[in-house]
GROMACS .gro file of C-alpha atoms in nm:
model
  472
    1MET     CA    1   0.000   0.000   0.000
    2ILE     CA    2   0.278   0.239   0.095
    3CYS     CA    3   0.480   0.142  -0.212
    4ARG     CA    4   0.188   0.212  -0.443
    5SER     CA    5   0.123   0.546  -0.277
    6ARG     CA    6   0.487   0.647  -0.318
    7SER     CA    7   0.484   0.532  -0.681
    8ALA     CA    8   0.175   0.740  -0.749
    9ASN     CA    9   0.326   1.041  -0.578
   10ASP     CA   10   0.647   0.994  -0.771
   11ALA     CA   11   0.453   0.979  -1.097
   12LEU     CA   12   0.251   1.291  -1.016
   13SER     CA   13   0.571   1.474  -0.931
   14GLN     CA   14   0.683   1.434  -1.294
   15PRO     CA   15   0.603   1.748  -1.500
   16GLY     CA   16   0.529   1.539  -1.808
   17ILE     CA   17   0.270   1.327  -1.624
   18ARG     CA   18   0.103   1.636  -1.477
   19ALA     CA   19   0.093   1.801  -1.820
   20LEU     CA   20  -0.062   1.488  -1.969
   21LEU     CA   21  -0.327   1.467  -1.694
   22LEU     CA   22  -0.410   1.836  -1.740
   23LEU     CA   23  -0.446   1.777  -2.113
   24VAL     CA   24  -0.683   1.485  -2.053
   25VAL     CA   25  -0.897   1.701  -1.822
   26LEU     CA   26  -0.913   1.990  -2.070
   27VAL     CA   27  -1.001   1.766  -2.362
   28SER     CA   28  -1.268   1.589  -2.157
   29LEU     CA   29  -1.426   1.920  -2.057
   30TYR     CA   30  -1.417   2.037  -2.419
   31ALA     CA   31  -1.579   1.712  -2.533
   32ILE     CA   32  -1.862   1.766  -2.285
   33TYR     CA   33  -1.905   2.126  -2.404
   34GLY     CA   34  -1.899   2.017  -2.768
   35SER     CA   35  -2.162   1.749  -2.716
   36LEU     CA   36  -2.389   2.007  -2.552
   37TYR     CA   37  -2.348   2.294  -2.801
   38PHE     CA   38  -2.213   2.159  -3.131
   39TYR     CA   39  -2.442   1.859  -3.176
   40ARG     CA   40  -2.647   2.021  -3.455
   41ASP     CA   41  -2.352   2.095  -3.682
   42PRO     CA   42  -2.353   1.824  -3.953
   43LEU     CA   43  -1.980   1.872  -4.015
   44SER     CA   44  -1.878   1.841  -3.650
   45ILE     CA   45  -1.749   1.531  -3.476
   46PHE     CA   46  -2.006   1.612  -3.208
   47PHE     CA   47  -2.299   1.589  -3.451
   48SER     CA   48  -2.593   1.397  -3.303
   49GLU     CA   49  -2.823   1.225  -3.550
   50GLU     CA   50  -3.084   1.192  -3.279
   51HIS     CA   51  -3.113   1.559  -3.178
   52ALA     CA   52  -2.956   1.758  -3.464
   53PHE     CA   53  -3.292   1.830  -3.625
   54ASP     CA   54  -3.482   1.919  -3.310
   55ARG     CA   55  -3.703   2.220  -3.377
   56PHE     CA   56  -3.681   2.538  -3.173
   57TYR     CA   57  -3.767   2.864  -3.348
   58SER     CA   58  -3.926   2.684  -3.644
   59ALA     CA   59  -4.175   2.520  -3.407
   60THR     CA   60  -4.271   2.860  -3.267
   61ARG     CA   61  -4.296   3.016  -3.611
   62GLN     CA   62  -4.502   2.732  -3.753
   63ALA     CA   63  -4.748   2.764  -3.465
   64GLU     CA   64  -4.785   3.136  -3.545
   65ALA     CA   65  -4.816   3.065  -3.916
   66ASP     CA   66  -5.075   2.789  -3.876
   67GLU     CA   67  -5.283   2.995  -3.635
   68PHE     CA   68  -5.285   3.289  -3.877
   69PHE     CA   69  -5.362   3.066  -4.175
   70ASP     CA   70  -5.654   2.899  -4.000
   71ARG     CA   71  -5.800   3.238  -3.903
   72VAL     CA   72  -5.771   3.357  -4.262
   73ILE     CA   73  -5.938   3.047  -4.405
   74ALA     CA   74  -6.219   3.081  -4.150
   75ASN     CA   75  -6.258   3.454  -4.225
   76PRO     CA   76  -6.105   3.547  -4.563
   77THR     CA   77  -6.190   3.916  -4.524
   78LEU     CA   78  -5.953   3.930  -4.228
   79VAL     CA   79  -5.641   3.951  -4.443
   80GLN     CA   80  -5.804   4.217  -4.661
   81GLN     CA   81  -5.885   4.430  -4.360
   82GLN     CA   82  -5.550   4.391  -4.187
   83LEU     CA   83  -5.308   4.364  -4.477
   84GLY     CA   84  -5.473   4.445  -4.807
   85LYS     CA   85  -5.301   4.349  -5.132
   86ALA     CA   86  -4.995   4.459  -5.324
   87GLY     CA   87  -4.982   4.812  -5.460
   88THR     CA   88  -4.934   4.909  -5.824
   89ASN     CA   89  -4.556   4.936  -5.788
   90PRO     CA   90  -4.440   4.649  -5.566
   91GLN     CA   91  -4.074   4.610  -5.478
   92ILE     CA   92  -4.081   4.230  -5.465
   93CYS     CA   93  -4.276   3.980  -5.671
   94ALA     CA   94  -4.281   3.671  -5.449
   95VAL     CA   95  -4.400   3.343  -5.598
   96PHE     CA   96  -4.445   3.017  -5.413
   97ILE     CA   97  -4.406   2.701  -5.620
   98THR     CA   98  -4.607   2.409  -5.485
   99VAL     CA   99  -4.724   2.062  -5.584
  100GLY     CA  100  -4.954   1.833  -5.390
  101ARG     CA  101  -4.781   1.588  -5.156
  102ASP     CA  102  -4.897   1.254  -5.026
  103MET     CA  103  -4.892   1.336  -4.655
  104GLU     CA  104  -5.117   1.346  -4.352
  105GLY     CA  105  -5.237   1.673  -4.208
  106ARG     CA  106  -5.204   2.011  -4.371
  107GLN     CA  107  -5.002   2.065  -4.686
  108TYR     CA  108  -4.671   2.247  -4.640
  109ILE     CA  109  -4.788   2.540  -4.851
  110ASP     CA  110  -5.047   2.629  -4.585
  111SER     CA  111  -4.778   2.690  -4.323
  112ALA     CA  112  -4.550   2.857  -4.577
  113LEU     CA  113  -4.815   3.113  -4.670
  114GLY     CA  114  -4.899   3.164  -4.305
  115SER     CA  115  -4.536   3.243  -4.225
  116PHE     CA  116  -4.519   3.476  -4.526
  117LEU     CA  117  -4.810   3.688  -4.398
  118ALA     CA  118  -4.816   3.646  -4.018
  119ASN     CA  119  -4.723   3.970  -3.835
  120MET     CA  120  -4.667   4.151  -4.166
  121SER     CA  121  -4.745   4.521  -4.176
  122HIS     CA  122  -4.981   4.679  -4.429
  123ALA     CA  123  -4.686   4.872  -4.574
  124GLU     CA  124  -4.483   4.553  -4.625
  125ARG     CA  125  -4.777   4.381  -4.794
  126GLU     CA  126  -4.826   4.676  -5.025
  127THR     CA  127  -4.468   4.646  -5.147
  128THR     CA  128  -4.487   4.267  -5.197
  129HIS     CA  129  -4.681   4.110  -5.483
  130LEU     CA  130  -4.769   3.754  -5.380
  131LYS     CA  131  -4.824   3.480  -5.637
  132LEU     CA  132  -4.899   3.114  -5.585
  133PHE     CA  133  -4.806   2.866  -5.858
  134PHE     CA  134  -4.973   2.525  -5.844
  135ALA     CA  135  -4.740   2.326  -6.070
  136ASP     CA  136  -4.948   2.006  -6.068
  137VAL     CA  137  -5.060   1.871  -6.406
  138PRO     CA  138  -5.308   1.816  -6.550
  139ASP     CA  139  -5.553   1.937  -6.280
  140PRO     CA  140  -5.430   2.107  -5.959
  141ASN     CA  141  -5.786   2.114  -5.828
  142THR     CA  142  -5.786   1.735  -5.792
  143GLN     CA  143  -5.414   1.686  -5.731
  144HIS     CA  144  -5.351   1.942  -5.458
  145ARG     CA  145  -5.560   1.944  -5.140
  146SER     CA  146  -5.500   2.314  -5.076
  147TYR     CA  147  -5.594   2.440  -5.420
  148ALA     CA  148  -5.967   2.496  -5.365
  149LYS     CA  149  -5.945   2.663  -5.024
  150LEU     CA  150  -5.660   2.893  -5.125
  151THR     CA  151  -5.840   2.994  -5.442
  152GLU     CA  152  -6.148   3.081  -5.239
  153ALA     CA  153  -5.956   3.260  -4.962
  154GLY     CA  154  -5.817   3.524  -5.196
  155ILE     CA  155  -5.512   3.601  -4.982
  156THR     CA  156  -5.273   3.616  -5.280
  157ASP     CA  157  -5.246   3.864  -5.564
  158GLU     CA  158  -5.254   3.584  -5.821
  159ILE     CA  159  -5.295   3.208  -5.826
  160PHE     CA  160  -5.185   3.051  -6.152
  161THR     CA  161  -5.146   2.706  -6.302
  162TYR     CA  162  -5.027   2.565  -6.630
  163PRO     CA  163  -5.380   2.517  -6.766
  164SER     CA  164  -5.475   2.875  -6.674
  165THR     CA  165  -5.173   3.054  -6.821
  166LEU     CA  166  -5.013   2.853  -7.101
  167PRO     CA  167  -5.078   2.999  -7.447
  168ALA     CA  168  -5.362   2.816  -7.621
  169GLN     CA  169  -5.149   2.708  -7.916
  170GLU     CA  170  -4.904   2.516  -7.697
  171LYS     CA  171  -5.115   2.427  -7.393
  172ASP     CA  172  -5.212   2.071  -7.483
  173HIS     CA  173  -4.866   1.974  -7.606
  174ARG     CA  174  -4.688   2.128  -7.307
  175ILE     CA  175  -4.918   1.977  -7.046
  176LYS     CA  176  -4.887   1.636  -7.207
  177GLN     CA  177  -4.508   1.668  -7.197
  178LEU     CA  178  -4.512   1.774  -6.830
  179ILE     CA  179  -4.739   1.483  -6.738
  180GLU     CA  180  -4.493   1.243  -6.898
  181LEU     CA  181  -4.203   1.397  -6.706
  182ALA     CA  182  -4.384   1.385  -6.372
  183LYS     CA  183  -4.545   1.041  -6.385
  184ASP     CA  184  -4.236   0.823  -6.328
  185ARG     CA  185  -4.107   0.907  -5.978
  186ARG     CA  186  -3.807   0.679  -6.032
  187ASN     CA  187  -3.685   0.871  -6.337
  188LYS     CA  188  -3.461   1.130  -6.172
  189HIS     CA  189  -3.370   1.322  -6.486
  190ALA     CA  190  -3.732   1.347  -6.601
  191LEU     CA  191  -3.829   1.492  -6.263
  192GLU     CA  192  -3.538   1.736  -6.288
  193ARG     CA  193  -3.664   1.851  -6.627
  194LYS     CA  194  -4.010   1.915  -6.481
  195THR     CA  195  -3.867   2.096  -6.175
  196VAL     CA  196  -3.637   2.315  -6.385
  197TYR     CA  197  -3.925   2.410  -6.615
  198ASP     CA  198  -4.150   2.490  -6.316
  199TYR     CA  199  -3.881   2.718  -6.178
  200ALA     CA  200  -3.830   2.898  -6.509
  201TYR     CA  201  -4.204   2.935  -6.563
  202ALA     CA  202  -4.260   3.090  -6.220
  203LEU     CA  203  -3.969   3.329  -6.267
  204ASP     CA  204  -4.092   3.437  -6.607
  205ARG     CA  205  -4.446   3.487  -6.475
  206CYS     CA  206  -4.322   3.755  -6.236
  207VAL     CA  207  -4.120   3.919  -6.513
  208GLN     CA  208  -4.416   3.927  -6.751
  209THR     CA  209  -4.689   4.039  -6.512
  210THR     CA  210  -4.523   4.280  -6.266
  211ASN     CA  211  -4.273   4.561  -6.272
  212ALA     CA  212  -4.113   4.458  -5.941
  213PRO     CA  213  -3.734   4.509  -5.943
  214TYR     CA  214  -3.685   4.195  -5.734
  215ILE     CA  215  -3.833   3.848  -5.774
  216ALA     CA  216  -3.845   3.604  -5.482
  217LEU     CA  217  -3.883   3.238  -5.575
  218LEU     CA  218  -3.995   3.042  -5.273
  219GLU     CA  219  -4.050   2.670  -5.243
  220GLY     CA  220  -4.377   2.563  -5.087
  221ASP     CA  221  -4.225   2.378  -4.791
  222ILE     CA  222  -4.043   2.661  -4.616
  223LEU     CA  223  -4.106   2.879  -4.313
  224LEU     CA  224  -4.018   3.248  -4.318
  225ALA     CA  225  -3.907   3.428  -4.004
  226ASP     CA  226  -4.104   3.710  -3.844
  227GLY     CA  227  -4.011   4.035  -4.020
  228TRP     CA  228  -3.860   3.865  -4.323
  229ALA     CA  229  -4.004   4.116  -4.574
  230ALA     CA  230  -3.878   4.436  -4.410
  231ARG     CA  231  -3.537   4.283  -4.340
  232THR     CA  232  -3.511   4.164  -4.702
  233LEU     CA  233  -3.602   4.508  -4.837
  234ILE     CA  234  -3.331   4.664  -4.620
  235ASN     CA  235  -3.079   4.404  -4.735
  236LEU     CA  236  -3.170   4.475  -5.098
  237ARG     CA  237  -3.102   4.844  -5.041
  238LYS     CA  238  -2.764   4.759  -4.897
  239ILE     CA  239  -2.685   4.543  -5.199
  240GLU     CA  240  -2.765   4.828  -5.437
  241GLU     CA  241  -2.534   5.055  -5.240
  242MET     CA  242  -2.267   4.785  -5.241
  243MET     CA  243  -2.287   4.759  -5.620
  244LYS     CA  244  -2.221   5.135  -5.655
  245ASP     CA  245  -1.872   5.100  -5.510
  246PRO     CA  246  -1.641   5.270  -5.763
  247ARG     CA  247  -1.391   4.986  -5.729
  248ARG     CA  248  -1.639   4.750  -5.892
  249HIS     CA  249  -1.671   4.715  -6.267
  250ASP     CA  250  -1.878   4.545  -6.532
  251PRO     CA  251  -1.883   4.167  -6.490
  252ILE     CA  252  -1.641   3.951  -6.684
  253LYS     CA  253  -1.762   3.617  -6.813
  254ASN     CA  254  -1.637   3.312  -6.622
  255GLN     CA  255  -1.464   3.534  -6.366
  256VAL     CA  256  -1.623   3.605  -6.031
  257ALA     CA  257  -1.443   3.741  -5.727
  258ALA     CA  258  -1.580   3.913  -5.418
  259GLY     CA  259  -1.589   4.290  -5.452
  260VAL     CA  260  -1.545   4.291  -5.830
  261PRO     CA  261  -1.873   4.272  -6.030
  262ASN     CA  262  -2.108   4.569  -6.015
  263THR     CA  263  -2.422   4.362  -6.064
  264TRP     CA  264  -2.567   4.054  -5.896
  265LEU     CA  265  -2.800   3.764  -5.964
  266TYR     CA  266  -2.960   3.662  -5.635
  267LEU     CA  267  -2.984   3.715  -5.261
  268ARG     CA  268  -2.996   3.391  -5.064
  269LEU     CA  269  -3.240   3.370  -4.771
  270PHE     CA  270  -3.172   3.005  -4.689
  271ASN     CA  271  -2.854   2.806  -4.654
  272GLN     CA  272  -2.749   2.492  -4.472
  273GLU     CA  273  -2.442   2.442  -4.257
  274ARG     CA  274  -2.331   2.151  -4.475
  275SER     CA  275  -2.244   2.411  -4.738
  276PHE     CA  276  -1.986   2.612  -4.547
  277GLY     CA  277  -1.771   2.375  -4.347
  278TRP     CA  278  -1.395   2.336  -4.374
  279SER     CA  279  -1.306   2.201  -4.716
  280GLY     CA  280  -1.092   1.910  -4.598
  281GLY     CA  281  -1.316   1.723  -4.356
  282THR     CA  282  -1.220   1.600  -4.009
  283GLY     CA  283  -0.913   1.385  -4.080
  284PHE     CA  284  -0.581   1.481  -3.921
  285ARG     CA  285  -0.414   1.537  -4.257
  286SER     CA  286  -0.710   1.733  -4.389
  287ASN     CA  287  -0.695   2.112  -4.398
  288ASN     CA  288  -0.313   2.074  -4.368
  289ILE     CA  289  -0.348   2.022  -3.993
  290HIS     CA  290  -0.015   1.838  -3.981
  291VAL     CA  291   0.159   2.132  -4.150
  292ILE     CA  292  -0.009   2.388  -3.924
  293SER     CA  293   0.083   2.180  -3.619
  294VAL     CA  294   0.450   2.180  -3.714
  295ALA     CA  295   0.438   2.553  -3.791
  296VAL     CA  296   0.294   2.624  -3.444
  297SER     CA  297   0.483   2.365  -3.241
  298ILE     CA  298   0.836   2.454  -3.349
  299PRO     CA  299   0.820   2.826  -3.261
  300LEU     CA  300   0.637   2.741  -2.938
  301LEU     CA  301   0.906   2.487  -2.847
  302LEU     CA  302   1.178   2.747  -2.907
  303VAL     CA  303   0.996   2.999  -2.689
  304LEU     CA  304   0.954   2.746  -2.407
  305LEU     CA  305   1.318   2.641  -2.427
  306LEU     CA  306   1.423   3.004  -2.405
  307ALA     CA  307   1.185   3.062  -2.115
  308ARG     CA  308   1.326   2.758  -1.934
  309ARG     CA  309   1.676   2.906  -1.951
  310GLN     CA  310   1.556   3.239  -1.813
  311LEU     CA  311   1.328   3.113  -1.537
  312PRO     CA  312   1.446   3.034  -1.183
  313ARG     CA  313   1.535   2.667  -1.138
  314PRO     CA  314   1.227   2.582  -0.922
  315LEU     CA  315   1.005   2.697  -1.208
  316ALA     CA  316   1.224   2.579  -1.495
  317ARG     CA  317   1.210   2.219  -1.373
  318HIS     CA  318   0.841   2.208  -1.464
  319LEU     CA  319   0.943   2.244  -1.831
  320ASP     CA  320   1.137   1.922  -1.863
  321GLY     CA  321   1.163   1.729  -2.189
  322TRP     CA  322   0.852   1.519  -2.126
  323ALA     CA  323   0.640   1.825  -2.048
  324LEU     CA  324   0.760   1.994  -2.366
  325LEU     CA  325   0.678   1.679  -2.562
  326VAL     CA  326   0.323   1.673  -2.424
  327VAL     CA  327   0.268   2.044  -2.495
  328CYS     CA  328   0.430   2.072  -2.837
  329GLY     CA  329   0.400   1.717  -2.964
  330VAL     CA  330   0.054   1.621  -2.835
  331ALA     CA  331  -0.149   1.920  -2.713
  332VAL     CA  332  -0.082   2.155  -3.004
  333PRO     CA  333  -0.173   1.906  -3.282
  334LEU     CA  334  -0.471   1.784  -3.079
  335PHE     CA  335  -0.618   2.129  -3.020
  336ILE     CA  336  -0.564   2.231  -3.382
  337TRP     CA  337  -0.740   1.914  -3.495
  338LEU     CA  338  -1.025   1.978  -3.249
  339PHE     CA  339  -1.065   2.330  -3.388
  340TYR     CA  340  -1.132   2.197  -3.738
  341ALA     CA  341  -1.316   1.882  -3.631
  342SER     CA  342  -1.559   2.078  -3.411
  343GLY     CA  343  -1.713   2.237  -3.720
  344LYS     CA  344  -1.674   2.577  -3.877
  345ALA     CA  345  -2.038   2.669  -3.824
  346SER     CA  346  -2.016   2.581  -3.454
  347LEU     CA  347  -1.699   2.773  -3.373
  348ILE     CA  348  -1.716   3.067  -3.611
  349GLY     CA  349  -2.074   3.088  -3.729
  350SER     CA  350  -2.194   3.355  -3.970
  351PRO     CA  351  -2.191   3.717  -3.851
  352ALA     CA  352  -2.504   3.918  -3.928
  353GLY     CA  353  -2.504   4.112  -4.254
  354ILE     CA  354  -2.489   4.062  -4.628
  355ARG     CA  355  -2.184   3.940  -4.818
  356GLU     CA  356  -2.086   3.782  -5.144
  357GLU     CA  357  -2.069   3.405  -5.123
  358PHE     CA  358  -2.015   3.167  -5.410
  359PHE     CA  359  -2.124   2.854  -5.225
  360GLY     CA  360  -2.454   2.751  -5.077
  361CYS     CA  361  -2.717   2.484  -5.116
  362CYS     CA  362  -3.058   2.471  -5.255
  363ASN     CA  363  -3.312   2.714  -5.390
  364GLN     CA  364  -3.568   2.714  -5.110
  365ALA     CA  365  -3.568   3.095  -5.091
  366LEU     CA  366  -3.381   3.315  -5.340
  367VAL     CA  367  -3.450   3.677  -5.433
  368TYR     CA  368  -3.347   3.753  -5.791
  369ASN     CA  369  -3.238   4.075  -5.953
  370ARG     CA  370  -3.496   4.152  -6.222
  371ALA     CA  371  -3.219   4.276  -6.451
  372HIS     CA  372  -3.112   3.913  -6.506
  373ALA     CA  373  -3.433   3.725  -6.426
  374GLY     CA  374  -3.564   3.713  -6.782
  375ALA     CA  375  -3.239   3.577  -6.920
  376LEU     CA  376  -3.220   3.321  -6.639
  377ALA     CA  377  -3.575   3.203  -6.710
  378GLU     CA  378  -3.484   3.154  -7.076
  379PHE     CA  379  -3.162   2.975  -6.980
  380MET     CA  380  -3.348   2.733  -6.753
  381THR     CA  381  -3.627   2.676  -7.003
  382THR     CA  382  -3.367   2.572  -7.258
  383ALA     CA  383  -3.199   2.345  -7.003
  384SER     CA  384  -3.532   2.174  -6.926
  385GLN     CA  385  -3.550   2.046  -7.282
  386ARG     CA  386  -3.229   1.847  -7.248
  387GLU     CA  387  -3.226   1.485  -7.135
  388LEU     CA  388  -2.980   1.581  -6.859
  389PRO     CA  389  -3.099   1.929  -6.763
  390GLY     CA  390  -2.904   1.982  -6.442
  391ARG     CA  391  -3.060   2.068  -6.108
  392SER     CA  392  -3.279   2.371  -6.050
  393ASP     CA  393  -3.052   2.490  -5.766
  394MET     CA  394  -2.729   2.446  -5.965
  395LEU     CA  395  -2.837   2.610  -6.292
  396PRO     CA  396  -2.863   2.964  -6.142
  397LYS     CA  397  -2.508   2.921  -6.008
  398GLN     CA  398  -2.388   2.818  -6.352
  399PHE     CA  399  -2.572   3.114  -6.506
  400ALA     CA  400  -2.407   3.353  -6.258
  401TRP     CA  401  -2.061   3.207  -6.319
  402ASP     CA  402  -2.096   3.218  -6.697
  403ARG     CA  403  -2.185   3.588  -6.680
  404GLY     CA  404  -1.962   3.693  -6.392
  405LEU     CA  405  -2.250   3.792  -6.162
  406ALA     CA  406  -2.223   3.826  -5.785
  407ARG     CA  407  -2.420   3.596  -5.555
  408ILE     CA  408  -2.508   3.730  -5.213
  409SER     CA  409  -2.622   3.577  -4.884
  410ALA     CA  410  -2.806   3.745  -4.598
  411TYR     CA  411  -2.739   3.650  -4.237
  412PRO     CA  412  -2.908   3.553  -4.020
  413MET     CA  413  -3.098   3.323  -4.253
  414LEU     CA  414  -3.464   3.423  -4.283
  415ALA     CA  415  -3.602   3.092  -4.412
  416GLN     CA  416  -3.608   2.733  -4.296
  417HIS     CA  417  -3.674   2.419  -4.499
  418ALA     CA  418  -3.955   2.245  -4.313
  419GLY     CA  419  -4.034   1.972  -4.566
  420ARG     CA  420  -3.990   1.609  -4.470
  421VAL     CA  421  -4.199   1.459  -4.750
  422SER     CA  422  -4.019   1.545  -5.072
  423ALA     CA  423  -4.202   1.657  -5.385
  424ILE     CA  424  -3.930   1.510  -5.607
  425ASP     CA  425  -3.717   1.196  -5.606
  426THR     CA  426  -3.542   1.274  -5.280
  427SER     CA  427  -3.553   1.041  -4.980
  428ASN     CA  428  -3.727   1.174  -4.672
  429ASP     CA  429  -3.402   1.126  -4.479
  430GLU     CA  430  -3.213   1.346  -4.722
  431ALA     CA  431  -3.496   1.601  -4.728
  432LYS     CA  432  -3.471   1.657  -4.353
  433ARG     CA  433  -3.097   1.724  -4.384
  434VAL     CA  434  -3.164   2.034  -4.593
  435TRP     CA  435  -3.174   2.230  -4.271
  436SER     CA  436  -3.047   2.552  -4.117
  437MET     CA  437  -2.940   2.511  -3.757
  438ALA     CA  438  -2.884   2.889  -3.737
  439PHE     CA  439  -3.254   2.950  -3.809
  440GLU     CA  440  -3.342   2.742  -3.503
  441ASP     CA  441  -3.132   2.978  -3.288
  442LEU     CA  442  -3.344   3.282  -3.378
  443LYS     CA  443  -3.526   3.440  -3.083
  444PRO     CA  444  -3.890   3.544  -3.129
  445TYR     CA  445  -3.864   3.850  -2.903
  446LYS     CA  446  -3.557   3.979  -3.087
  447LEU     CA  447  -3.716   3.922  -3.428
  448ALA     CA  448  -4.028   4.110  -3.317
  449ARG     CA  449  -3.818   4.401  -3.194
  450ASP     CA  450  -3.609   4.408  -3.512
  451HIS     CA  451  -3.924   4.385  -3.723
  452ILE     CA  452  -4.063   4.704  -3.569
  453ARG     CA  453  -3.729   4.878  -3.612
  454ASP     CA  454  -3.705   4.778  -3.979
  455VAL     CA  455  -4.062   4.883  -4.059
  456GLN     CA  456  -3.995   5.218  -3.896
  457ALA     CA  457  -3.676   5.265  -4.096
  458LEU     CA  458  -3.851   5.180  -4.423
  459PHE     CA  459  -4.197   5.329  -4.384
  460GLY     CA  460  -4.198   5.558  -4.079
  461ASP     CA  461  -4.374   5.573  -3.743
  462GLU     CA  462  -4.725   5.565  -3.887
  463ALA     CA  463  -4.666   5.224  -4.043
  464VAL     CA  464  -4.544   5.092  -3.709
  465GLU     CA  465  -4.851   5.220  -3.527
  466GLN     CA  466  -5.080   5.067  -3.790
  467MET     CA  467  -4.899   4.735  -3.756
  468LYS     CA  468  -4.928   4.735  -3.377
  469SER     CA  469  -5.298   4.824  -3.384
  470ARG     CA  470  -5.379   4.558  -3.644
  471TRP     CA  471  -5.203   4.271  -3.468
  472SER     CA  472  -5.268   4.366  -3.106
   0.00000   0.00000   0.00000
């Protein structure tokens, strides 16, 4: 017993052993912290499949949206009295694209429209032309459970379908073609052709029927945050000011760099954390971790050796060779690896504001610059006629790259993908992974406060008072 005690004391008296024990304690504490706070980051070693997609703000917002939607359906004149419709010169033409889904309960588009309108001010509604595109063929009335009630409710500025808007001379041929593309759910490329054409058709509809300088294409399974319209209008103003920077110049084809082009294609309202992680993954040799470790460890070792020579002997003895090995040979590489492996979104996040970004996933919520919308619609219509059309979220990126146009993201993200039952050939498991963990961190009280501030900045005090009186 005494021998073991002395052996343990002797071991603990060794600086290297103490340094190693301290390292184990620090890493253990960090692992606990990471499992508590980084579990939703899909590119983190702490990612938890079980809890990563737990709903926080989206649950609150959906409850608000559904309550508003149900009140509107029960009393359609409510939205007319409180919000009205778009004015003659809207700033944004917003179009939801929806198809009927085989699911229990309400269709996603109900909640999406509710989140679009809930808590909106009359001034915001006046600047936003709202369209709803039922892309089902041949008959949305029988294929989409929400078609009849939304048509009767009259809460949009226009509801359109293929049968109601296609030119007579091509209607029958086009609808027959779209039916063929949509009928085989296992034919991925056929579904892509239909989706790309839907996207182009909706975009072109806004171009042809409104004079709005911005066109928002919104998928029917999203939720929009409280105050999304006012915040988006402010962000669009900032983009226009950004583009006036004298250091910018006309875009150059196939060349895009931040701060260079003086025109832009779209503003992204939704992104997922899978799109902006570290490029190399979590391996030790990824992201040049081994190189960075050497670059940090060698100077640190030299500093510690110099310090050991200058320190009094009672202190210098704590920096023996084993302690230096633990610090420079184990701790430094380990902490550098943990920095990358913890996930970029978890450790760094995305500061609030707008900035040019050339990455990003999905087209759940994009606001397009009208100056390029017509050309993009034509580009995507042409692509939809090919056997391999490309994806509807990748084609706008290709269009922007080909023409040297800037792509811009707004943070915090103002939209969340709420769909779990996909409208295309995507597994439900993959559909749920199209997810913004940052959206779930939004705070309702802060959004409400910012909403009032933004409405005041855009429309003045009277608009704020009208909003408060209408929704109180």
